[in-house]
JSON list of C-alpha atoms and ligand atoms in Angstrom, two decimals:
[
{"chain": "A", "resi": 1, "resn": "MET", "atom": "CA", "xyz": [-0.08, 0.01, 0.00]},
{"chain": "A", "resi": 2, "resn": "ALA", "atom": "CA", "xyz": [1.46, 3.29, 1.10]},
{"chain": "A", "resi": 3, "resn": "GLU", "atom": "CA", "xyz": [4.93, 4.02, -0.23]},
{"chain": "A", "resi": 4, "resn": "HIS", "atom": "CA", "xyz": [7.78, 4.87, 2.11]},
{"chain": "A", "resi": 5, "resn": "ASP", "atom": "CA", "xyz": [9.11, 8.29, 2.37]},
{"chain": "A", "resi": 6, "resn": "HIS", "atom": "CA", "xyz": [12.80, 7.72, 1.87]},
{"chain": "A", "resi": 7, "resn": "ASP", "atom": "CA", "xyz": [13.80, 11.43, 1.72]},
{"chain": "A", "resi": 8, "resn": "HIS", "atom": "CA", "xyz": [15.78, 11.17, 4.91]},
{"chain": "A", "resi": 9, "resn": "GLU", "atom": "CA", "xyz": [17.32, 7.79, 4.48]},
{"chain": "A", "resi": 10, "resn": "HIS", "atom": "CA", "xyz": [20.64, 9.00, 3.34]},
{"chain": "A", "resi": 11, "resn": "GLU", "atom": "CA", "xyz": [20.95, 12.25, 5.24]},
{"chain": "A", "resi": 12, "resn": "ASN", "atom": "CA", "xyz": [23.91, 10.94, 7.11]},
{"chain": "A", "resi": 13, "resn": "ASP", "atom": "CA", "xyz": [25.51, 9.31, 4.17]},
{"chain": "A", "resi": 14, "resn": "GLU", "atom": "CA", "xyz": [28.19, 11.45, 2.74]},
{"chain": "A", "resi": 15, "resn": "THR", "atom": "CA", "xyz": [30.05, 8.84, 0.67]},
{"chain": "A", "resi": 16, "resn": "GLU", "atom": "CA", "xyz": [30.33, 9.22, -3.05]},
{"chain": "A", "resi": 17, "resn": "GLY", "atom": "CA", "xyz": [28.02, 7.31, -5.26]},
{"chain": "A", "resi": 18, "resn": "VAL", "atom": "CA", "xyz": [24.79, 8.07, -3.33]},
{"chain": "A", "resi": 19, "resn": "ASP", "atom": "CA", "xyz": [23.27, 9.55, -6.41]},
{"chain": "A", "resi": 20, "resn": "ASP", "atom": "CA", "xyz": [24.05, 6.43, -8.33]},
{"chain": "A", "resi": 21, "resn": "GLU", "atom": "CA", "xyz": [22.53, 4.25, -5.52]},
{"chain": "A", "resi": 22, "resn": "GLU", "atom": "CA", "xyz": [19.48, 6.33, -5.48]},
{"chain": "A", "resi": 23, "resn": "LEU", "atom": "CA", "xyz": [19.11, 6.16, -9.37]},
{"chain": "A", "resi": 24, "resn": "GLU", "atom": "CA", "xyz": [19.54, 2.34, -9.17]},
{"chain": "A", "resi": 25, "resn": "ARG", "atom": "CA", "xyz": [16.95, 2.16, -6.42]},
{"chain": "A", "resi": 26, "resn": "ALA", "atom": "CA", "xyz": [14.58, 4.21, -8.59]},
{"chain": "A", "resi": 27, "resn": "ALA", "atom": "CA", "xyz": [15.24, 2.06, -11.59]},
{"chain": "A", "resi": 28, "resn": "ARG", "atom": "CA", "xyz": [14.67, -1.16, -9.55]},
{"chain": "A", "resi": 29, "resn": "ARG", "atom": "CA", "xyz": [11.46, 0.32, -8.32]},
{"chain": "A", "resi": 30, "resn": "LEU", "atom": "CA", "xyz": [10.16, 0.99, -11.86]},
{"chain": "A", "resi": 31, "resn": "VAL", "atom": "CA", "xyz": [11.00, -2.65, -12.80]},
{"chain": "A", "resi": 32, "resn": "ALA", "atom": "CA", "xyz": [9.24, -3.95, -9.63]},
{"chain": "A", "resi": 33, "resn": "LEU", "atom": "CA", "xyz": [6.12, -1.91, -10.42]},
{"chain": "A", "resi": 34, "resn": "SER", "atom": "CA", "xyz": [6.07, -3.21, -14.05]},
{"chain": "A", "resi": 35, "resn": "ARG", "atom": "CA", "xyz": [5.77, -6.70, -12.44]},
{"chain": "A", "resi": 36, "resn": "ILE", "atom": "CA", "xyz": [2.87, -5.66, -10.25]},
{"chain": "A", "resi": 37, "resn": "ARG", "atom": "CA", "xyz": [-0.62, -5.66, -11.78]},
{"chain": "A", "resi": 38, "resn": "GLN", "atom": "CA", "xyz": [-1.85, -2.12, -12.34]},
{"chain": "A", "resi": 39, "resn": "TYR", "atom": "CA", "xyz": [-5.28, -0.59, -12.29]},
{"chain": "A", "resi": 40, "resn": "GLY", "atom": "CA", "xyz": [-7.43, -1.99, -15.20]},
{"chain": "A", "resi": 41, "resn": "ASP", "atom": "CA", "xyz": [-5.95, -5.58, -14.80]},
{"chain": "A", "resi": 42, "resn": "SER", "atom": "CA", "xyz": [-8.80, -7.93, -14.08]},
{"chain": "A", "resi": 43, "resn": "ALA", "atom": "CA", "xyz": [-6.81, -9.98, -11.50]},
{"chain": "A", "resi": 44, "resn": "LEU", "atom": "CA", "xyz": [-7.21, -6.93, -9.13]},
{"chain": "A", "resi": 45, "resn": "ARG", "atom": "CA", "xyz": [-10.93, -7.38, -9.21]},
{"chain": "A", "resi": 46, "resn": "MET", "atom": "CA", "xyz": [-11.06, -11.09, -8.53]},
{"chain": "A", "resi": 47, "resn": "LYS", "atom": "CA", "xyz": [-11.56, -12.94, -5.19]},
{"chain": "A", "resi": 48, "resn": "ALA", "atom": "CA", "xyz": [-8.64, -15.07, -4.14]},
{"chain": "A", "resi": 49, "resn": "ARG", "atom": "CA", "xyz": [-9.13, -18.61, -3.03]},
{"chain": "A", "resi": 50, "resn": "GLU", "atom": "CA", "xyz": [-7.82, -20.21, 0.22]},
{"chain": "A", "resi": 51, "resn": "VAL", "atom": "CA", "xyz": [-4.33, -21.74, 0.23]},
{"chain": "A", "resi": 52, "resn": "GLU", "atom": "CA", "xyz": [-4.45, -25.42, 0.84]},
{"chain": "A", "resi": 53, "resn": "GLN", "atom": "CA", "xyz": [-0.86, -26.49, 0.18]},
{"chain": "A", "resi": 54, "resn": "PHE", "atom": "CA", "xyz": [2.02, -25.14, 2.19]},
{"chain": "A", "resi": 55, "resn": "ASP", "atom": "CA", "xyz": [4.60, -26.36, -0.24]},
{"chain": "A", "resi": 56, "resn": "GLU", "atom": "CA", "xyz": [7.78, -25.29, -1.94]},
{"chain": "A", "resi": 57, "resn": "GLU", "atom": "CA", "xyz": [5.78, -23.40, -4.55]},
{"chain": "A", "resi": 58, "resn": "LEU", "atom": "CA", "xyz": [4.21, -21.31, -1.83]},
{"chain": "A", "resi": 59, "resn": "ALA", "atom": "CA", "xyz": [7.61, -20.57, -0.35]},
{"chain": "A", "resi": 60, "resn": "ARG", "atom": "CA", "xyz": [8.86, -19.35, -3.71]},
{"chain": "A", "resi": 61, "resn": "LEU", "atom": "CA", "xyz": [5.86, -17.16, -4.22]},
{"chain": "A", "resi": 62, "resn": "VAL", "atom": "CA", "xyz": [6.31, -15.61, -0.85]},
{"chain": "A", "resi": 63, "resn": "GLU", "atom": "CA", "xyz": [10.02, -14.98, -1.50]},
{"chain": "A", "resi": 64, "resn": "ARG", "atom": "CA", "xyz": [9.15, -13.35, -4.82]},
{"chain": "A", "resi": 65, "resn": "MET", "atom": "CA", "xyz": [6.39, -11.18, -3.38]},
{"chain": "A", "resi": 66, "resn": "THR", "atom": "CA", "xyz": [8.65, -10.07, -0.48]},
{"chain": "A", "resi": 67, "resn": "SER", "atom": "CA", "xyz": [11.42, -8.93, -2.71]},
{"chain": "A", "resi": 68, "resn": "LEU", "atom": "CA", "xyz": [8.97, -7.13, -5.12]},
{"chain": "A", "resi": 69, "resn": "MET", "atom": "CA", "xyz": [7.40, -5.36, -2.20]},
{"chain": "A", "resi": 70, "resn": "HIS", "atom": "CA", "xyz": [10.81, -4.05, -1.06]},
{"chain": "A", "resi": 71, "resn": "GLU", "atom": "CA", "xyz": [12.01, -3.14, -4.53]},
{"chain": "A", "resi": 72, "resn": "ALA", "atom": "CA", "xyz": [8.77, -1.26, -5.20]},
{"chain": "A", "resi": 73, "resn": "GLN", "atom": "CA", "xyz": [9.29, 0.52, -1.84]},
{"chain": "A", "resi": 74, "resn": "GLY", "atom": "CA", "xyz": [5.86, -0.61, -0.52]},
{"chain": "A", "resi": 75, "resn": "VAL", "atom": "CA", "xyz": [4.87, -1.81, 2.89]},
{"chain": "A", "resi": 76, "resn": "GLY", "atom": "CA", "xyz": [2.40, -4.58, 1.69]},
{"chain": "A", "resi": 77, "resn": "LEU", "atom": "CA", "xyz": [1.71, -6.68, -1.31]},
{"chain": "A", "resi": 78, "resn": "ALA", "atom": "CA", "xyz": [-1.13, -9.09, -1.96]},
{"chain": "A", "resi": 79, "resn": "ALA", "atom": "CA", "xyz": [-0.92, -12.17, -4.09]},
{"chain": "A", "resi": 80, "resn": "THR", "atom": "CA", "xyz": [-3.73, -10.85, -6.47]},
{"chain": "A", "resi": 81, "resn": "GLN", "atom": "CA", "xyz": [-1.34, -7.99, -7.19]},
{"chain": "A", "resi": 82, "resn": "VAL", "atom": "CA", "xyz": [1.07, -10.39, -8.90]},
{"chain": "A", "resi": 83, "resn": "GLY", "atom": "CA", "xyz": [-1.79, -12.23, -10.66]},
{"chain": "A", "resi": 84, "resn": "VAL", "atom": "CA", "xyz": [-1.98, -15.16, -8.18]},
{"chain": "A", "resi": 85, "resn": "LEU", "atom": "CA", "xyz": [-5.59, -15.65, -6.92]},
{"chain": "A", "resi": 86, "resn": "ARG", "atom": "CA", "xyz": [-4.58, -17.15, -3.50]},
{"chain": "A", "resi": 87, "resn": "ARG", "atom": "CA", "xyz": [-5.35, -15.80, -0.10]},
{"chain": "A", "resi": 88, "resn": "LEU", "atom": "CA", "xyz": [-2.02, -14.45, 1.15]},
{"chain": "A", "resi": 89, "resn": "PHE", "atom": "CA", "xyz": [-0.10, -11.13, 1.44]},
{"chain": "A", "resi": 90, "resn": "VAL", "atom": "CA", "xyz": [3.22, -9.93, 2.69]},
{"chain": "A", "resi": 91, "resn": "PHE", "atom": "CA", "xyz": [3.76, -6.83, 4.82]},
{"chain": "A", "resi": 92, "resn": "VAL", "atom": "CA", "xyz": [6.37, -5.18, 6.83]},
{"chain": "A", "resi": 93, "resn": "ASP", "atom": "CA", "xyz": [5.48, -5.24, 10.55]},
{"chain": "A", "resi": 94, "resn": "ASP", "atom": "CA", "xyz": [7.71, -3.01, 12.54]},
{"chain": "A", "resi": 95, "resn": "GLY", "atom": "CA", "xyz": [10.64, -3.63, 10.25]},
{"chain": "A", "resi": 96, "resn": "GLU", "atom": "CA", "xyz": [10.10, -7.33, 10.05]},
{"chain": "A", "resi": 97, "resn": "ASP", "atom": "CA", "xyz": [8.82, -9.10, 6.85]},
{"chain": "A", "resi": 98, "resn": "ARG", "atom": "CA", "xyz": [5.72, -11.11, 7.51]},
{"chain": "A", "resi": 99, "resn": "VAL", "atom": "CA", "xyz": [3.66, -13.46, 5.32]},
{"chain": "A", "resi": 100, "resn": "LEU", "atom": "CA", "xyz": [-0.04, -14.03, 6.20]},
{"chain": "A", "resi": 101, "resn": "VAL", "atom": "CA", "xyz": [-1.78, -16.88, 4.58]},
{"chain": "A", "resi": 102, "resn": "ASN", "atom": "CA", "xyz": [-5.60, -17.31, 4.66]},
{"chain": "A", "resi": 103, "resn": "PRO", "atom": "CA", "xyz": [-5.91, -14.19, 6.95]},
{"chain": "A", "resi": 104, "resn": "VAL", "atom": "CA", "xyz": [-8.99, -13.29, 8.92]},
{"chain": "A", "resi": 105, "resn": "VAL", "atom": "CA", "xyz": [-9.04, -9.76, 10.18]},
{"chain": "A", "resi": 106, "resn": "THR", "atom": "CA", "xyz": [-11.58, -8.67, 12.83]},
{"chain": "A", "resi": 107, "resn": "PRO", "atom": "CA", "xyz": [-11.91, -5.14, 14.14]},
{"chain": "A", "resi": 108, "resn": "VAL", "atom": "CA", "xyz": [-11.43, -4.54, 17.77]},
{"chain": "A", "resi": 109, "resn": "GLY", "atom": "CA", "xyz": [-13.70, -1.92, 19.24]},
{"chain": "A", "resi": 110, "resn": "ASP", "atom": "CA", "xyz": [-15.52, 0.78, 17.22]},
{"chain": "A", "resi": 111, "resn": "ASP", "atom": "CA", "xyz": [-12.76, 3.26, 16.70]},
{"chain": "A", "resi": 112, "resn": "THR", "atom": "CA", "xyz": [-12.02, 4.25, 13.11]},
{"chain": "A", "resi": 113, "resn": "GLU", "atom": "CA", "xyz": [-9.81, 6.82, 11.48]},
{"chain": "A", "resi": 114, "resn": "VAL", "atom": "CA", "xyz": [-9.47, 8.41, 8.06]},
{"chain": "A", "resi": 115, "resn": "GLU", "atom": "CA", "xyz": [-5.99, 8.65, 6.53]},
{"chain": "A", "resi": 116, "resn": "ASP", "atom": "CA", "xyz": [-4.63, 8.95, 2.95]},
{"chain": "A", "resi": 117, "resn": "GLU", "atom": "CA", "xyz": [-3.68, 5.64, 1.38]},
{"chain": "A", "resi": 118, "resn": "GLY", "atom": "CA", "xyz": [-1.74, 4.79, -1.76]},
{"chain": "A", "resi": 119, "resn": "CYS", "atom": "CA", "xyz": [-1.43, 1.52, -3.49]},
{"chain": "A", "resi": 120, "resn": "LEU", "atom": "CA", "xyz": [1.29, -0.16, -5.50]},
{"chain": "A", "resi": 121, "resn": "SER", "atom": "CA", "xyz": [-1.28, -0.96, -8.20]},
{"chain": "A", "resi": 122, "resn": "LEU", "atom": "CA", "xyz": [-2.77, 2.50, -8.49]},
{"chain": "A", "resi": 123, "resn": "GLY", "atom": "CA", "xyz": [0.15, 4.70, -9.56]},
{"chain": "A", "resi": 124, "resn": "PRO", "atom": "CA", "xyz": [0.16, 8.22, -8.08]},
{"chain": "A", "resi": 125, "resn": "VAL", "atom": "CA", "xyz": [-3.34, 7.96, -6.39]},
{"chain": "A", "resi": 126, "resn": "ARG", "atom": "CA", "xyz": [-3.71, 8.69, -2.84]},
{"chain": "A", "resi": 127, "resn": "VAL", "atom": "CA", "xyz": [-7.25, 8.88, -1.28]},
{"chain": "A", "resi": 128, "resn": "PRO", "atom": "CA", "xyz": [-8.70, 9.09, 2.15]},
{"chain": "A", "resi": 129, "resn": "VAL", "atom": "CA", "xyz": [-9.94, 5.85, 3.55]},
{"chain": "A", "resi": 130, "resn": "GLU", "atom": "CA", "xyz": [-11.63, 5.08, 6.83]},
{"chain": "A", "resi": 131, "resn": "ARG", "atom": "CA", "xyz": [-10.32, 2.00, 8.65]},
{"chain": "A", "resi": 132, "resn": "ALA", "atom": "CA", "xyz": [-10.59, 0.35, 12.00]},
{"chain": "A", "resi": 133, "resn": "VAL", "atom": "CA", "xyz": [-7.87, 1.60, 14.30]},
{"chain": "A", "resi": 134, "resn": "ARG", "atom": "CA", "xyz": [-7.28, -1.80, 15.95]},
{"chain": "A", "resi": 135, "resn": "VAL", "atom": "CA", "xyz": [-7.66, -5.24, 14.49]},
{"chain": "A", "resi": 136, "resn": "GLN", "atom": "CA", "xyz": [-6.98, -8.81, 15.59]},
{"chain": "A", "resi": 137, "resn": "LEU", "atom": "CA", "xyz": [-5.57, -10.95, 12.75]},
{"chain": "A", "resi": 138, "resn": "GLU", "atom": "CA", "xyz": [-5.48, -14.69, 12.53]},
{"chain": "A", "resi": 139, "resn": "ALA", "atom": "CA", "xyz": [-3.62, -16.44, 9.77]},
{"chain": "A", "resi": 140, "resn": "LYS", "atom": "CA", "xyz": [-1.03, -18.98, 8.93]},
{"chain": "A", "resi": 141, "resn": "ASP", "atom": "CA", "xyz": [2.74, -18.44, 8.05]},
{"chain": "A", "resi": 142, "resn": "ALA", "atom": "CA", "xyz": [4.35, -20.01, 5.06]},
{"chain": "A", "resi": 143, "resn": "ALA", "atom": "CA", "xyz": [4.90, -23.20, 6.78]},
{"chain": "A", "resi": 144, "resn": "GLY", "atom": "CA", "xyz": [1.21, -23.51, 7.87]},
{"chain": "A", "resi": 145, "resn": "GLU", "atom": "CA", "xyz": [1.74, -22.58, 11.49]},
{"chain": "A", "resi": 146, "resn": "PRO", "atom": "CA", "xyz": [-0.81, -20.33, 13.08]},
{"chain": "A", "resi": 147, "resn": "VAL", "atom": "CA", "xyz": [-0.12, -16.62, 13.49]},
{"chain": "A", "resi": 148, "resn": "SER", "atom": "CA", "xyz": [-2.03, -14.25, 15.66]},
{"chain": "A", "resi": 149, "resn": "LEU", "atom": "CA", "xyz": [-1.25, -10.58, 15.74]},
{"chain": "A", "resi": 150, "resn": "SER", "atom": "CA", "xyz": [-2.96, -7.65, 17.51]},
{"chain": "A", "resi": 151, "resn": "LEU", "atom": "CA", "xyz": [-2.31, -4.60, 15.42]},
{"chain": "A", "resi": 152, "resn": "GLU", "atom": "CA", "xyz": [-3.18, -0.89, 15.59]},
{"chain": "A", "resi": 153, "resn": "GLY", "atom": "CA", "xyz": [-2.54, 2.30, 13.68]},
{"chain": "A", "resi": 154, "resn": "ILE", "atom": "CA", "xyz": [-0.59, 1.96, 10.42]},
{"chain": "A", "resi": 155, "resn": "ASP", "atom": "CA", "xyz": [-0.07, -1.73, 10.75]},
{"chain": "A", "resi": 156, "resn": "ALA", "atom": "CA", "xyz": [-3.74, -2.32, 11.23]},
{"chain": "A", "resi": 157, "resn": "ARG", "atom": "CA", "xyz": [-4.46, -0.17, 8.19]},
{"chain": "A", "resi": 158, "resn": "VAL", "atom": "CA", "xyz": [-1.96, -2.04, 6.00]},
{"chain": "A", "resi": 159, "resn": "VAL", "atom": "CA", "xyz": [-3.56, -5.46, 6.81]},
{"chain": "A", "resi": 160, "resn": "GLN", "atom": "CA", "xyz": [-7.05, -4.17, 6.03]},
{"chain": "A", "resi": 161, "resn": "HIS", "atom": "CA", "xyz": [-5.83, -2.77, 2.74]},
{"chain": "A", "resi": 162, "resn": "GLU", "atom": "CA", "xyz": [-4.09, -6.08, 1.79]},
{"chain": "A", "resi": 163, "resn": "LEU", "atom": "CA", "xyz": [-7.13, -8.16, 2.91]},
{"chain": "A", "resi": 164, "resn": "ASP", "atom": "CA", "xyz": [-9.33, -6.04, 0.58]},
{"chain": "A", "resi": 165, "resn": "HIS", "atom": "CA", "xyz": [-7.04, -7.01, -2.36]},
{"chain": "A", "resi": 166, "resn": "LEU", "atom": "CA", "xyz": [-7.82, -10.67, -1.73]},
{"chain": "A", "resi": 167, "resn": "ASP", "atom": "CA", "xyz": [-11.49, -9.82, -2.20]},
{"chain": "A", "resi": 168, "resn": "GLY", "atom": "CA", "xyz": [-10.90, -7.72, -5.24]},
{"chain": "A", "resi": 169, "resn": "VAL", "atom": "CA", "xyz": [-11.59, -4.53, -3.40]},
{"chain": "A", "resi": 170, "resn": "LEU", "atom": "CA", "xyz": [-9.54, -1.37, -4.13]},
{"chain": "A", "resi": 171, "resn": "LEU", "atom": "CA", "xyz": [-9.13, 2.02, -2.41]},
{"chain": "A", "resi": 172, "resn": "LEU", "atom": "CA", "xyz": [-11.44, 3.46, -4.99]},
{"chain": "A", "resi": 173, "resn": "ASP", "atom": "CA", "xyz": [-14.32, 1.44, -3.49]},
{"chain": "A", "resi": 174, "resn": "ARG", "atom": "CA", "xyz": [-13.53, 2.78, 0.04]},
{"chain": "A", "resi": 175, "resn": "THR", "atom": "CA", "xyz": [-13.06, 6.53, -0.49]},
{"chain": "A", "resi": 176, "resn": "ASP", "atom": "CA", "xyz": [-15.68, 9.32, -0.98]},
{"chain": "A", "resi": 177, "resn": "ALA", "atom": "CA", "xyz": [-17.19, 10.01, -4.27]},
{"chain": "A", "resi": 178, "resn": "GLU", "atom": "CA", "xyz": [-15.05, 13.16, -4.93]},
{"chain": "A", "resi": 179, "resn": "SER", "atom": "CA", "xyz": [-11.80, 11.58, -4.04]},
{"chain": "A", "resi": 180, "resn": "ARG", "atom": "CA", "xyz": [-12.77, 8.58, -6.31]},
{"chain": "A", "resi": 181, "resn": "ARG", "atom": "CA", "xyz": [-13.57, 10.97, -9.27]},
{"chain": "A", "resi": 182, "resn": "ASP", "atom": "CA", "xyz": [-10.27, 12.64, -8.81]},
{"chain": "A", "resi": 183, "resn": "ALA", "atom": "CA", "xyz": [-8.50, 9.27, -8.61]},
{"chain": "A", "resi": 184, "resn": "LEU", "atom": "CA", "xyz": [-10.12, 8.02, -11.76]},
{"chain": "A", "resi": 185, "resn": "SER", "atom": "CA", "xyz": [-9.04, 11.10, -13.62]},
{"chain": "A", "resi": 186, "resn": "GLN", "atom": "CA", "xyz": [-5.46, 10.42, -12.67]},
{"chain": "A", "resi": 187, "resn": "LEU", "atom": "CA", "xyz": [-5.75, 6.75, -13.68]},
{"chain": "A", "resi": 188, "resn": "ARG", "atom": "CA", "xyz": [-7.68, 7.29, -16.92]},
{"chain": "A", "resi": 189, "resn": "PRO", "atom": "CA", "xyz": [-6.73, 10.84, -18.04]},
{"chain": "A", "resi": 190, "resn": "ARG", "atom": "CA", "xyz": [-8.01, 10.33, -21.61]},
{"chain": "A", "resi": 191, "resn": "LEU", "atom": "CA", "xyz": [-11.47, 9.39, -20.49]},
{"chain": "A", "resi": 192, "resn": "VAL", "atom": "CA", "xyz": [-12.02, 12.66, -18.51]},
{"chain": "A", "resi": 193, "resn": "LEU", "atom": "CA", "xyz": [-14.28, 15.17, -20.24]},
{"chain": "A", "resi": 194, "resn": "THR", "atom": "CA", "xyz": [-13.67, 18.70, -19.86]},
{"chain": "A", "resi": 195, "resn": "SER", "atom": "CA", "xyz": [-16.47, 21.02, -19.46]},
{"chain": "B", "resi": 201, "resn": "ZN", "atom": "ZN1", "xyz": [-2.84, -1.91, -2.62]}
]
């Protein structure tokens, strides 16, 4: 979902070649984004099926998704975004890579908050989305072992965003009508009529 702000990452790095590194990172990001399904791709609108086999193929998929997420400078990536209609996503939980398979997310309490979200499949779009502040998440890891997480704030937001992807739901479906119109004009500039 949301992209990192890396502006300050190199502020103490005075070595030569920083510009080259940043250019390389930017290039890697573009390559990664080209491997992630973008708005208009039908896979983004499909409902993913439960994972039944915790095998080598799943491990390879998780590895591929994790590196794509990092190269694209995202904090979460769902299988549907790489065209795989299985219920799993990866995300960065407090600096640690996690994979959640067959996740079930339950809001805890009634608190919600509205924040801007972006998505690796929606280019430059950022729109306000209301999410539960706290959630309980039950899932399996890549080996099929149970995982139980209590999350709040940005982490809770990320997993709600990724879970939506597994049901074919995008930010556009979660935001207000005006933000949606603006987002669509960014995504489909040629279809916007001027008055
Ligand atoms: Zn997304």
